[in-house]
Coordinates of C-alpha atoms in Angstrom, one line a residue:
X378 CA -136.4 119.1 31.7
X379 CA -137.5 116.6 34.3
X380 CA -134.9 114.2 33.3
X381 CA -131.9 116.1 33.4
X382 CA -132.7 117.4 37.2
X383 CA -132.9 113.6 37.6
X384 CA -129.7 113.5 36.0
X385 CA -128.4 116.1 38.1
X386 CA -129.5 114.9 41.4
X387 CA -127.8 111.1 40.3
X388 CA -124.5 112.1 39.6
X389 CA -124.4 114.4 43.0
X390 CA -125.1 111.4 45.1
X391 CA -121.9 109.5 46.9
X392 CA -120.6 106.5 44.5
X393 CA -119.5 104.5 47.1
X394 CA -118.7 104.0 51.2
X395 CA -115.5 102.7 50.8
X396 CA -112.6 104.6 50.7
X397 CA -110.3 105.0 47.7
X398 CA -108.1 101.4 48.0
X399 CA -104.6 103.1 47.2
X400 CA -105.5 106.3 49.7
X401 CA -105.8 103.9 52.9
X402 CA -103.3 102.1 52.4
X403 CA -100.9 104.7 51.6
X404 CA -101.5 106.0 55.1
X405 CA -100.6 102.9 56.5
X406 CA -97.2 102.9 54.8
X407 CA -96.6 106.3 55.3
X408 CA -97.3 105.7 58.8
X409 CA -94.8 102.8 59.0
X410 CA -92.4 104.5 57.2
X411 CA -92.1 107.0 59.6
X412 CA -91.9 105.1 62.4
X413 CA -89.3 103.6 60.8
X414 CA -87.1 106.3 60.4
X415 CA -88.2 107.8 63.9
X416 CA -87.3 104.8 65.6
X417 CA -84.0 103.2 63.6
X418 CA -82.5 106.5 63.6
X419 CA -82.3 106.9 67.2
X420 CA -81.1 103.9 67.3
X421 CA -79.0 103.8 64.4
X422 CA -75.6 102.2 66.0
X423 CA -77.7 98.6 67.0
X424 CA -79.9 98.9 63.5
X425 CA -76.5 99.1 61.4
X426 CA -74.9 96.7 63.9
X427 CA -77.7 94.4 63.0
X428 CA -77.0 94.9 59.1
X429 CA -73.7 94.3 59.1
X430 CA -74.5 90.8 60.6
X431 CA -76.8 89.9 58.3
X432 CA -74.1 91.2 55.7
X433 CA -70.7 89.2 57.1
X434 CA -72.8 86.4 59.0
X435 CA -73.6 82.8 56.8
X436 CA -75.2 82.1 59.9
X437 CA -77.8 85.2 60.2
X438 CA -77.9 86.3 56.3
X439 CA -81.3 85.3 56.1
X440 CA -82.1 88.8 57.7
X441 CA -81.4 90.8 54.3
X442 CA -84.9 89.4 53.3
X443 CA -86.8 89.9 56.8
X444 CA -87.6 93.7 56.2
X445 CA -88.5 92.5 52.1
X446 CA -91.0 89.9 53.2
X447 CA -92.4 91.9 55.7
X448 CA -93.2 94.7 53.2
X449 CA -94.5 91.9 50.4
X450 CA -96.7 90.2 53.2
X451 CA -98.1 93.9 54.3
X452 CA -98.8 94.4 50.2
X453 CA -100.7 91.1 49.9
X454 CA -103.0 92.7 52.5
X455 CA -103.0 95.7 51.2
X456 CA -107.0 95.6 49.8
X457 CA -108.0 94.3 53.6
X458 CA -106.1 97.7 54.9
X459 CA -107.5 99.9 53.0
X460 CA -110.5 99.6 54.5
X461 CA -109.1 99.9 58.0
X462 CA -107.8 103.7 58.6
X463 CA -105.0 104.0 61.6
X464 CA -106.2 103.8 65.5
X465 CA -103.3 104.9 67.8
X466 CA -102.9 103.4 70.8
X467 CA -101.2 106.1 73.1
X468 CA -100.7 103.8 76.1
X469 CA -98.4 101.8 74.5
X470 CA -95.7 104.2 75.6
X471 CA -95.4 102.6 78.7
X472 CA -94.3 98.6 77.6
X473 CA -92.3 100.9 74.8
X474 CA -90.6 102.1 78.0
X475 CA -90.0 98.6 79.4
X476 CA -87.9 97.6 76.0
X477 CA -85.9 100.9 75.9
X478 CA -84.9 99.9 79.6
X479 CA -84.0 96.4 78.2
X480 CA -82.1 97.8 75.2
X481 CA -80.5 100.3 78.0
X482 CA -79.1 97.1 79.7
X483 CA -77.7 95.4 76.5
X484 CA -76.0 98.3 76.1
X485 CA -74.3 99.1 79.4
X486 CA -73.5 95.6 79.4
X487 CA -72.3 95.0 76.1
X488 CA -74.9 92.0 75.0
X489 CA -75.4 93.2 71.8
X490 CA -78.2 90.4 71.1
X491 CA -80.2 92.2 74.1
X492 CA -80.2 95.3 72.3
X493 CA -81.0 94.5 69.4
X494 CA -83.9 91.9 70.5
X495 CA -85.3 94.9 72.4
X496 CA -84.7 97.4 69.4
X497 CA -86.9 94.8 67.7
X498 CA -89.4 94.9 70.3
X499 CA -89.6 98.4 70.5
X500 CA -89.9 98.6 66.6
X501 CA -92.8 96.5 67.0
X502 CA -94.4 98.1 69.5
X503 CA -94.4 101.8 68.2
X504 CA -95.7 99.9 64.7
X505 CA -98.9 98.2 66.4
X506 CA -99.1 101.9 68.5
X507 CA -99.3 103.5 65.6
X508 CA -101.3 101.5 63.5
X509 CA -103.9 100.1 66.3
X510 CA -105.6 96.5 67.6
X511 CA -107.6 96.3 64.5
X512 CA -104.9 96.7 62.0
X513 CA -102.4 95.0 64.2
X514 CA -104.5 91.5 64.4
X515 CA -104.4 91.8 60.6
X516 CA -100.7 91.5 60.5
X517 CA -100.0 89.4 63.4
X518 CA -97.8 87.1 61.4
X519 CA -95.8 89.8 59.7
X520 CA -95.2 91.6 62.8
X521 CA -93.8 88.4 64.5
X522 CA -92.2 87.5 61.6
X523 CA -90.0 90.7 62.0
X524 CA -88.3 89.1 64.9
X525 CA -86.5 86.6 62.5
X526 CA -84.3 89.8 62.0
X527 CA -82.6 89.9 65.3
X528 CA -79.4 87.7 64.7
X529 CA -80.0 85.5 68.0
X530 CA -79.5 82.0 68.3
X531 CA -75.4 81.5 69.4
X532 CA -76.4 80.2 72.9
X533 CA -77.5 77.2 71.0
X534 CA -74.0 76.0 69.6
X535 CA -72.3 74.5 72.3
X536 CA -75.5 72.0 72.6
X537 CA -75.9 71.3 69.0
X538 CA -72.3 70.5 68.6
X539 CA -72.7 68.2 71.9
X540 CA -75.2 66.6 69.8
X541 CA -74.3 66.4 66.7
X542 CA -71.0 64.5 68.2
X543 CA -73.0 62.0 70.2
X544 CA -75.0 61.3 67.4
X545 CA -72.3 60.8 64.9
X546 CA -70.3 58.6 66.8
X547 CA -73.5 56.6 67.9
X548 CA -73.5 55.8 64.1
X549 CA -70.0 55.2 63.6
X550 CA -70.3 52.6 66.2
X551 CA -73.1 51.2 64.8
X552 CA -71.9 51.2 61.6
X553 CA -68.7 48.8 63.1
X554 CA -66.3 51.5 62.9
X555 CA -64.0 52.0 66.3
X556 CA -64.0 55.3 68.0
X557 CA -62.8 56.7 70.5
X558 CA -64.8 59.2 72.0
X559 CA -63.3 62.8 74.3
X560 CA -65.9 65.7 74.1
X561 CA -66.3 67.1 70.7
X562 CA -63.4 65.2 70.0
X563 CA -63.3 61.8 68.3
X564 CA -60.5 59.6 66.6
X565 CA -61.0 56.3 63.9
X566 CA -58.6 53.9 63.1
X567 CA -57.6 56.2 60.3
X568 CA -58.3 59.6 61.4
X569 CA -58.9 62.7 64.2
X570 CA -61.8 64.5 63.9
X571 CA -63.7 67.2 66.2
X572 CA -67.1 69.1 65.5
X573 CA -66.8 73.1 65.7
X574 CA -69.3 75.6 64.9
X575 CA -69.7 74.9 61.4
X576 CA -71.0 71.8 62.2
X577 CA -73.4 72.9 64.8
X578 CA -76.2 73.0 62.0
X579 CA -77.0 76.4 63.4
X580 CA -77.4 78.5 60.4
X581 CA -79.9 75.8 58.8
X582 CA -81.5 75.5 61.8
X583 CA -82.9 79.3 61.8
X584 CA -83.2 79.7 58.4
X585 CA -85.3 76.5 58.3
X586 CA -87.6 78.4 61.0
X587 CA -87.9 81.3 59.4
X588 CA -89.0 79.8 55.8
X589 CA -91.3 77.0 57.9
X590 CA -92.8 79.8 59.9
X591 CA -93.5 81.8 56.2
X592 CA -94.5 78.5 54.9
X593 CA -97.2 77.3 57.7
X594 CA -98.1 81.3 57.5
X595 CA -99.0 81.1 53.6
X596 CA -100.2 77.7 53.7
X597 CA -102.2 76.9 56.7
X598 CA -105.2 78.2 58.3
X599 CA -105.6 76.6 61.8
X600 CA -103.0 76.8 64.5
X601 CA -102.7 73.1 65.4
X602 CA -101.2 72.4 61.3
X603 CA -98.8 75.8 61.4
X604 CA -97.6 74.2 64.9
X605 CA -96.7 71.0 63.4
X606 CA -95.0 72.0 60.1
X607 CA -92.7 74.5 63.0
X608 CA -91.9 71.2 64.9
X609 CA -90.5 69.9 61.3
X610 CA -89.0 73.1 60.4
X611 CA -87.1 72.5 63.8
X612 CA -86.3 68.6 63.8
X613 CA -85.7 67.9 59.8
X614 CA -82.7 70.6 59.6
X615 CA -81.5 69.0 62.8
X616 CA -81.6 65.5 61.9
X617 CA -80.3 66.3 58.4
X618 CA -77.0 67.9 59.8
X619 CA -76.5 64.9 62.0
X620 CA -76.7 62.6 59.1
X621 CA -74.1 65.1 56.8
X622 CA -71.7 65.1 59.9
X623 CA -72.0 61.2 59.8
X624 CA -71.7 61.2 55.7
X625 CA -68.7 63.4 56.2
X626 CA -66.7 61.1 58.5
X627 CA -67.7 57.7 56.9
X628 CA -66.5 58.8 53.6
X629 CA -63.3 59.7 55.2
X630 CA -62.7 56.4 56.4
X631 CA -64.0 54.2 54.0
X632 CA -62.0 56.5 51.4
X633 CA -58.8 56.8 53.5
X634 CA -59.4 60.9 54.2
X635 CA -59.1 60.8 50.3
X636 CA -62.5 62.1 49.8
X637 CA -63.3 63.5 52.8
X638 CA -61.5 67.2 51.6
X639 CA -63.4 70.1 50.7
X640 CA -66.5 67.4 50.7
X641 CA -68.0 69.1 54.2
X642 CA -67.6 72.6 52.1
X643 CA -69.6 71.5 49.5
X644 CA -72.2 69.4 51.3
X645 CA -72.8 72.4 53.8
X646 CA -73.2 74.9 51.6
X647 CA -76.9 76.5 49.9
X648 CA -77.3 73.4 47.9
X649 CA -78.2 71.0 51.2
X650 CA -80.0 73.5 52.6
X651 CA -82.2 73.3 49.3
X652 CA -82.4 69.8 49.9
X653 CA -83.2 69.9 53.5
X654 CA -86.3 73.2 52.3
X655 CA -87.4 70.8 49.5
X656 CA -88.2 67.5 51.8
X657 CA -89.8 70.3 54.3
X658 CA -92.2 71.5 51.9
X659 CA -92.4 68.0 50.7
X660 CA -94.1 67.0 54.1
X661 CA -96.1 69.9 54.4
X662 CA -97.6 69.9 50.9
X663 CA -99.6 66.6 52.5
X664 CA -101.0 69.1 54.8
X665 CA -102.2 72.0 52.6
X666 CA -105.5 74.2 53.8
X667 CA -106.7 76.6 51.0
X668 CA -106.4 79.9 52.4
X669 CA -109.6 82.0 53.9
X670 CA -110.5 85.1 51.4
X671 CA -111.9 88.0 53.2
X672 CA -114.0 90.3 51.3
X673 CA -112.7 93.6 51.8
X674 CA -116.2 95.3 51.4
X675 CA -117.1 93.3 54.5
X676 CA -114.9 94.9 56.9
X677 CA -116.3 97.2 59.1
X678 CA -115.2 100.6 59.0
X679 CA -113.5 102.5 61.4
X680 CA -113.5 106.6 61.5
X681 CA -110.7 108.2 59.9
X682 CA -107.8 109.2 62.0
X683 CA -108.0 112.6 63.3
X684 CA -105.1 115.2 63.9
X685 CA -105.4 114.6 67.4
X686 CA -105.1 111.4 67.7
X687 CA -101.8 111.5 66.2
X688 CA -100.7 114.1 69.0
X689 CA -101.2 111.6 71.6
X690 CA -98.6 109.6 70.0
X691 CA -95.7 112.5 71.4
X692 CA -95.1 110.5 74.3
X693 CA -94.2 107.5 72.5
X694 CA -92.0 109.5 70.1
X695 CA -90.0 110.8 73.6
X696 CA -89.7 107.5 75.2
X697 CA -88.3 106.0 71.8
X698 CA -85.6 109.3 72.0
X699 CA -85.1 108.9 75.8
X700 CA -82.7 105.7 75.7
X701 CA -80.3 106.5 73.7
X702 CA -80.0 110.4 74.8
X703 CA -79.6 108.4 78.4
X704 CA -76.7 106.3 77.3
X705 CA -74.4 109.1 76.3
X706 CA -74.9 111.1 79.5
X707 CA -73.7 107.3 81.1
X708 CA -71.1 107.1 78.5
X709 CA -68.0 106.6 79.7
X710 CA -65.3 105.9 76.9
X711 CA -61.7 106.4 78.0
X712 CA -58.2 106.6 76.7
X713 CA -56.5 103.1 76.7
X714 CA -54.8 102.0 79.3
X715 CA -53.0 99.4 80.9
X716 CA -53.5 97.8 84.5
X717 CA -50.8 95.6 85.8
X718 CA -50.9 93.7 89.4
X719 CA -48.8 91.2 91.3
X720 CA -49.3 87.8 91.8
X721 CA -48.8 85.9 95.4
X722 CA -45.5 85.2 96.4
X723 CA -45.0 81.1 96.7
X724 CA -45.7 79.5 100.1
X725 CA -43.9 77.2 102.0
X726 CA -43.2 74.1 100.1
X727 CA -43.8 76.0 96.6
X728 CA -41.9 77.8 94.6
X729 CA -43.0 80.2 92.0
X730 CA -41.6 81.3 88.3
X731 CA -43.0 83.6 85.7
X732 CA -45.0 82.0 82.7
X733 CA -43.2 80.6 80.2
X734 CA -43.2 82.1 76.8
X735 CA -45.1 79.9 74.5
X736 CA -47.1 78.1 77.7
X737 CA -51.1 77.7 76.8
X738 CA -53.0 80.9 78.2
X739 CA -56.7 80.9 78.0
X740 CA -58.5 83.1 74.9
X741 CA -60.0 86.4 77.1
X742 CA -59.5 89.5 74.8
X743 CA -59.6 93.1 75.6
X744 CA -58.3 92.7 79.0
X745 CA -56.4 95.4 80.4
X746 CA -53.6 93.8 81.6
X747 CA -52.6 90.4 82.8
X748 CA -50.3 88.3 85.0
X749 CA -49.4 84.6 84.9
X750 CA -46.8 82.2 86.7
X751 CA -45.8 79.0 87.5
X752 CA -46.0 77.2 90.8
X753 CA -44.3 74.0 91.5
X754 CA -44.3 72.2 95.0
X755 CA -41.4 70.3 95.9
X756 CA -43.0 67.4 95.3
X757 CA -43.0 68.4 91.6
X758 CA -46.9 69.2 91.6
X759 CA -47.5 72.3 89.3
X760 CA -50.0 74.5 89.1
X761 CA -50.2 77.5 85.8
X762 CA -52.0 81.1 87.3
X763 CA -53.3 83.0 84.7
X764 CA -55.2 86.0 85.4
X765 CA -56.8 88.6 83.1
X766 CA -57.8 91.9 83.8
X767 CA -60.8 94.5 82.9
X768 CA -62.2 97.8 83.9
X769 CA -63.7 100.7 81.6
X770 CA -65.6 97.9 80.0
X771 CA -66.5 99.4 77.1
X772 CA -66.9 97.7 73.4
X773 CA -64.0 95.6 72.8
X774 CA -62.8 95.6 76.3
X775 CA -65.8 93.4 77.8
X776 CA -64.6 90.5 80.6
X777 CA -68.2 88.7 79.6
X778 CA -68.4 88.7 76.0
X779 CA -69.0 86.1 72.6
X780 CA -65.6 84.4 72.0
X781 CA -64.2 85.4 75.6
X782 CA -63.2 81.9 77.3
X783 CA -60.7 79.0 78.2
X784 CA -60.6 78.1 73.8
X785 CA -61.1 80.7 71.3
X786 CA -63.8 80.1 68.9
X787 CA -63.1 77.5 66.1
X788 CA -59.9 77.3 67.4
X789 CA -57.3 73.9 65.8
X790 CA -54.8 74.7 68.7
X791 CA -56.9 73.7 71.7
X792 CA -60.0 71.9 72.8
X793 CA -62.3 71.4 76.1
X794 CA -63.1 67.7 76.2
X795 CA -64.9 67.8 79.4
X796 CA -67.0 70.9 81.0
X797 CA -68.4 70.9 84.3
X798 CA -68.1 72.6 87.7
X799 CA -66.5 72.7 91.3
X800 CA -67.3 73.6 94.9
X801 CA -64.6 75.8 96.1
X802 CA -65.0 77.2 99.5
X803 CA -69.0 77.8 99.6
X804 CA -68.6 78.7 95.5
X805 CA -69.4 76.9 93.0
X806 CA -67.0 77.5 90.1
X807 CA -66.1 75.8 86.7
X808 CA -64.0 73.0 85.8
X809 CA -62.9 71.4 82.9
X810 CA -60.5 69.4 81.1
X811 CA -58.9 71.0 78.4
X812 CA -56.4 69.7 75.7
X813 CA -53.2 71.9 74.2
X814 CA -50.6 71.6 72.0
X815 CA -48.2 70.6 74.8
X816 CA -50.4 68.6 77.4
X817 CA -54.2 67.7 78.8
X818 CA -54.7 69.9 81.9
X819 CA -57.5 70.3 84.4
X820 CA -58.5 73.9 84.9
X821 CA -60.2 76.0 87.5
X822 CA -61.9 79.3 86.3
X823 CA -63.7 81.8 87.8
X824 CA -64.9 85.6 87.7
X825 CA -63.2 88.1 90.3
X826 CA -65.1 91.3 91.5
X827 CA -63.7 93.3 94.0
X828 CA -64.6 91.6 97.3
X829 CA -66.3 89.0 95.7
X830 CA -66.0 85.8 93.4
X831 CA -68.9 84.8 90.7
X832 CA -69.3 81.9 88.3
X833 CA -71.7 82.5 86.0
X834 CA -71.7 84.9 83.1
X835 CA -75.4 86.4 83.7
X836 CA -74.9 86.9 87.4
X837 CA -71.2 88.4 86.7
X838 CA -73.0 91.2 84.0
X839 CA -75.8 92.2 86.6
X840 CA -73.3 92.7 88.9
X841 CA -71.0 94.5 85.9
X842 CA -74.4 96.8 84.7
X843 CA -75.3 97.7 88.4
X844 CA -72.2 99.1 89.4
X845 CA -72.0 101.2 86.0
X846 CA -75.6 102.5 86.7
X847 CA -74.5 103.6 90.2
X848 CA -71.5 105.3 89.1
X849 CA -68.8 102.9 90.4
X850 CA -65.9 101.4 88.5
X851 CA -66.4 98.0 86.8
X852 CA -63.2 96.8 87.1
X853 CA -63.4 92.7 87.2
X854 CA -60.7 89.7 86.7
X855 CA -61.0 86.3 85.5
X856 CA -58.7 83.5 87.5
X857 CA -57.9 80.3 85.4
X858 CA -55.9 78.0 87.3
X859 CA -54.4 74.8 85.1
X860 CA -52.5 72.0 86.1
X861 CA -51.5 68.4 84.7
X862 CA -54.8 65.9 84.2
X863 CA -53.2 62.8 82.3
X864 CA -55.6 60.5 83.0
X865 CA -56.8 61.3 86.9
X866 CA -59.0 64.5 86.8
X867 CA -59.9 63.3 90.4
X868 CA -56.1 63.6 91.2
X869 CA -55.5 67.1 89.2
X870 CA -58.2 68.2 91.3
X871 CA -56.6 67.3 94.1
X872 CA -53.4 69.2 93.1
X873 CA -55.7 72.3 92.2
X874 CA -57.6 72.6 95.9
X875 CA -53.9 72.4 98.1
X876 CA -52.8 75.0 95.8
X877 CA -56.3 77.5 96.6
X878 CA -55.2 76.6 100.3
X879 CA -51.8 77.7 100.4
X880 CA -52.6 80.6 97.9
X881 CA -56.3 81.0 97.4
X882 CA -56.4 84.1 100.0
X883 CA -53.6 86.1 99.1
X884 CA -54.8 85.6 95.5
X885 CA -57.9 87.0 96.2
X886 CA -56.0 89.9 97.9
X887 CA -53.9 90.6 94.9
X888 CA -56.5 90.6 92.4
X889 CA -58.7 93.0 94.5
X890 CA -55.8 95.4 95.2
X891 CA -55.7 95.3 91.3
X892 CA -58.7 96.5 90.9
X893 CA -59.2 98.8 92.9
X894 CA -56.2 100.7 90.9
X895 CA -58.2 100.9 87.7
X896 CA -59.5 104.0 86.8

């Protein structure tokens, strides 16, 4: 009889202090899950917008496997977390308000990489609210890594393809092959060639830090080694795109452009970006640290997460819901329309005459309406107006916008062999020297608000974003003024500042009364 009481009184005593494994964690990823869905679909125009890049984009289609990674590095954790029950963090509403404000601005503005960056951010945020610190410093990496999703990185091209041209004409030269040398434009005894965005090296670039970042994550344990193998991630795609633009153009020339065809396609395709991953992981393998195992049993535990505590988390939910309910009362879509204006009748010693069909105009899409002519002094100077029109800004109707500019993106027709800028009246506008089917001219080109004339594309979205928070029209112009370079830009310039002071005032005038038409 005495032993089965002692029986009894074993079997009623707790087995263990540590939670059930697979009911912890299954809090955690019901927890994520519905922040998740809470927070993507408010926000489900930017999420799907981000999607569909990763979807049509070579460049960004490493993002399909962000979210995939992310939930394979939160299972490989998964007997750590179980030991860790939730701690929200109500407070972090308030930075959650600071990126809904950011995403606010993308939007108004149309910079669709600020609002998805900031839908990122937010994500981020209401995951570490929800979960809390302790959690959170578990999944540091993961939750970083998450930003590898936002399909960011197109303010990089016009350097690397300034690059990647210096460097392959450095080794042409070196190599004892003639060139001659304008912009991203280059010409060999047998041959024209000119580096676009293909051959940037972007896409490898940020795939290349995306698997180094995984790769340092999974295979490194102090800071200063994961810092290192990023620096190669960064510099051995780089390198290795200068050396296939090099390949490309010496087998051209060596084989007569027999060989050169369809060899770039191949080259730059998933098969060198193998090559490029294999030599990374090549180097890094000499740096391997064997990984720290944490006993789960050794984690302190926390309190379970109490109804409450998930109630303080109601202002988060409403600041999450506040931005996009905000945007629609600012909404503003309109019917299409047209604008139309007039340009400056010629002064004395000019004479004016409408653009010619067929003449070069600069690439701005979604304008409005538009207005060009030709001016030609009597002393057969000539100078090409071209003027572009916007207002009700809108989604495929932005004046500042990717692929907006004097040469359409990967275009074959024309060419900017020289960028830089001009001091015209107290403003500094841009100038460059840009090459056409018919001629080489030297261009003038600037932003137009009414009243005022702006340069750069930051300053002219502010400007755009703060009149369409305060209710007034965002009706804007860009002014491209082109005229004959040959082979004086100091003389072309010349031709382009008497023209601004016989005309720059009444052109001014006649793009603001313009404006101030639009609706």
């Amino acid at each position: 009889m005495k032993r089965d009481v002692e029986h009894e009184v074993l079997d009623a005593e707790p087995p263990s202090a540590t939670p059930p494994k697979h009911e912890g964690f299954a809090v955690i990823a019901v927890a994520l899950a519905a922040v998740s869905a809470w927070v993507l679909g408010w926000y489900w125009p930017t999420a799907s917008g981000i999607a569909a890049i990763w979807w049509r984009s070579d460049t960004f289609a490493h993002g399909l496997v962000v979210f995939p990674v992310f939930a394979w590095l939160l299972w490989r954790k998964r007997e750590r977390l179980a030991a860790m029950p939730p701690q929200p963090v109500p407070w972090l509403a308030l930075p959650a308000v600071l990126m809904g404000f950011g995403w606010l601005l993308g939007e108004l503005v149309s910079v669709a990489a600020a609002s998805q960056f900031f839908l990122m951010a937010m994500l981020v945020t209401a995951y570490v609210a929800v979960l809390g610190w302790p959690i959170a410093r578990v999944l540091a990496f993961p939750l970083v890594f998450l930003f590898f999703g936002v399909p960011i990185g197109d303010f990089l091209l016009p350097a690397l393809m300034g690059l990647t041209a210096e460097f392959t004409v450095a080794a042409l030269r070196f190599s004892g092959v003639p060139v001659f040398q304008e912009g991203l434009q280059f010409i060999v005894p047998n041959g024209r060639w000119s580096v676009v965005e293909a051959c940037s090296g972007i896409r490898y670039l940020i795939a290349s830090l995306m698997v180094g970042a995984l790769y340092a994550y999974l295979n490194y344990t102090s800071l200063k080694r994961r810092l290192l193998f990023m620096l190669v991630a960064l510099l051995v795609p780089i390198l290795a795109n200068w050396l296939r633009a090099y390949m490309i153009v010496m087998i051209g020339y060596l084989s007569d452009n027999r060989f050169a065809v369809g060899f770039d396609h191949l080259i730059y395709g998933w098969v060198f970006f193998g090559v490029v991953i294999l030599l990374m992981f090549w180097i890094g393998g000499r740096w391997y640290e064997a990984p720290v195992v944490v006993d789960a049993a050794s984690v302190r535990q926390a309190p379970p997460v109490s109804s409450g505590a998930w109630l303080k988390l109601l202002p988060l939910a409403a600041v999450v819901a506040a931005f996009p309910l905000l945007v629609r009362g600012l909404d503003r879509s309109t019917d299409d329309f047209s604008m139309a204006m007039q340009l400056p009748a010629a002064s004395a010693a000019w004479s004016a005459t409408a653009l010619p069909t067929g003449f070069y105009r600069p690439h701005y899409k979604g304008g409005r309406g538009e207005a060009g002519a030709v001016y030609r002094a009597d002393d057969g100077r000539m100078v090409a107006v071209h003027v572009v029109l916007f207002a009700a800004q809108e989604v495929g109707h932005e004046m500042v916008t990717w692929g907006n500019g004097l040469v359409a993106p990967e275009s074959h027709v024309a060419a900017v062999l020289a960028a830089g800028s001009q001091r015209l009246d107290g403003t500094v506008i841009r100038s460059a020297s840009l090459a056409t089917p018919r001629d080489r001219y030297h261009v003038w080109n600037w932003y137009r608000l009414p009243g005022k004339t702006l340069t750069g594309d930051i300053e002219a979205k502010l400007w755009l974003v703060a009149d369409r928070l305060l209710g007034r029209p965002d009706a804007s112009a860009v002014v491209t003024l082109m005229t004959p370079e040959a082979d004086d830009p100091a003389a072309a310039a010349a031709v382009l500042q008497a023209f601004v002071a016989a005309h720059g005032a009444a052109l001014d005038a006649a793009v603001d009364t313009a404006l101030q038409g639009a609706p």
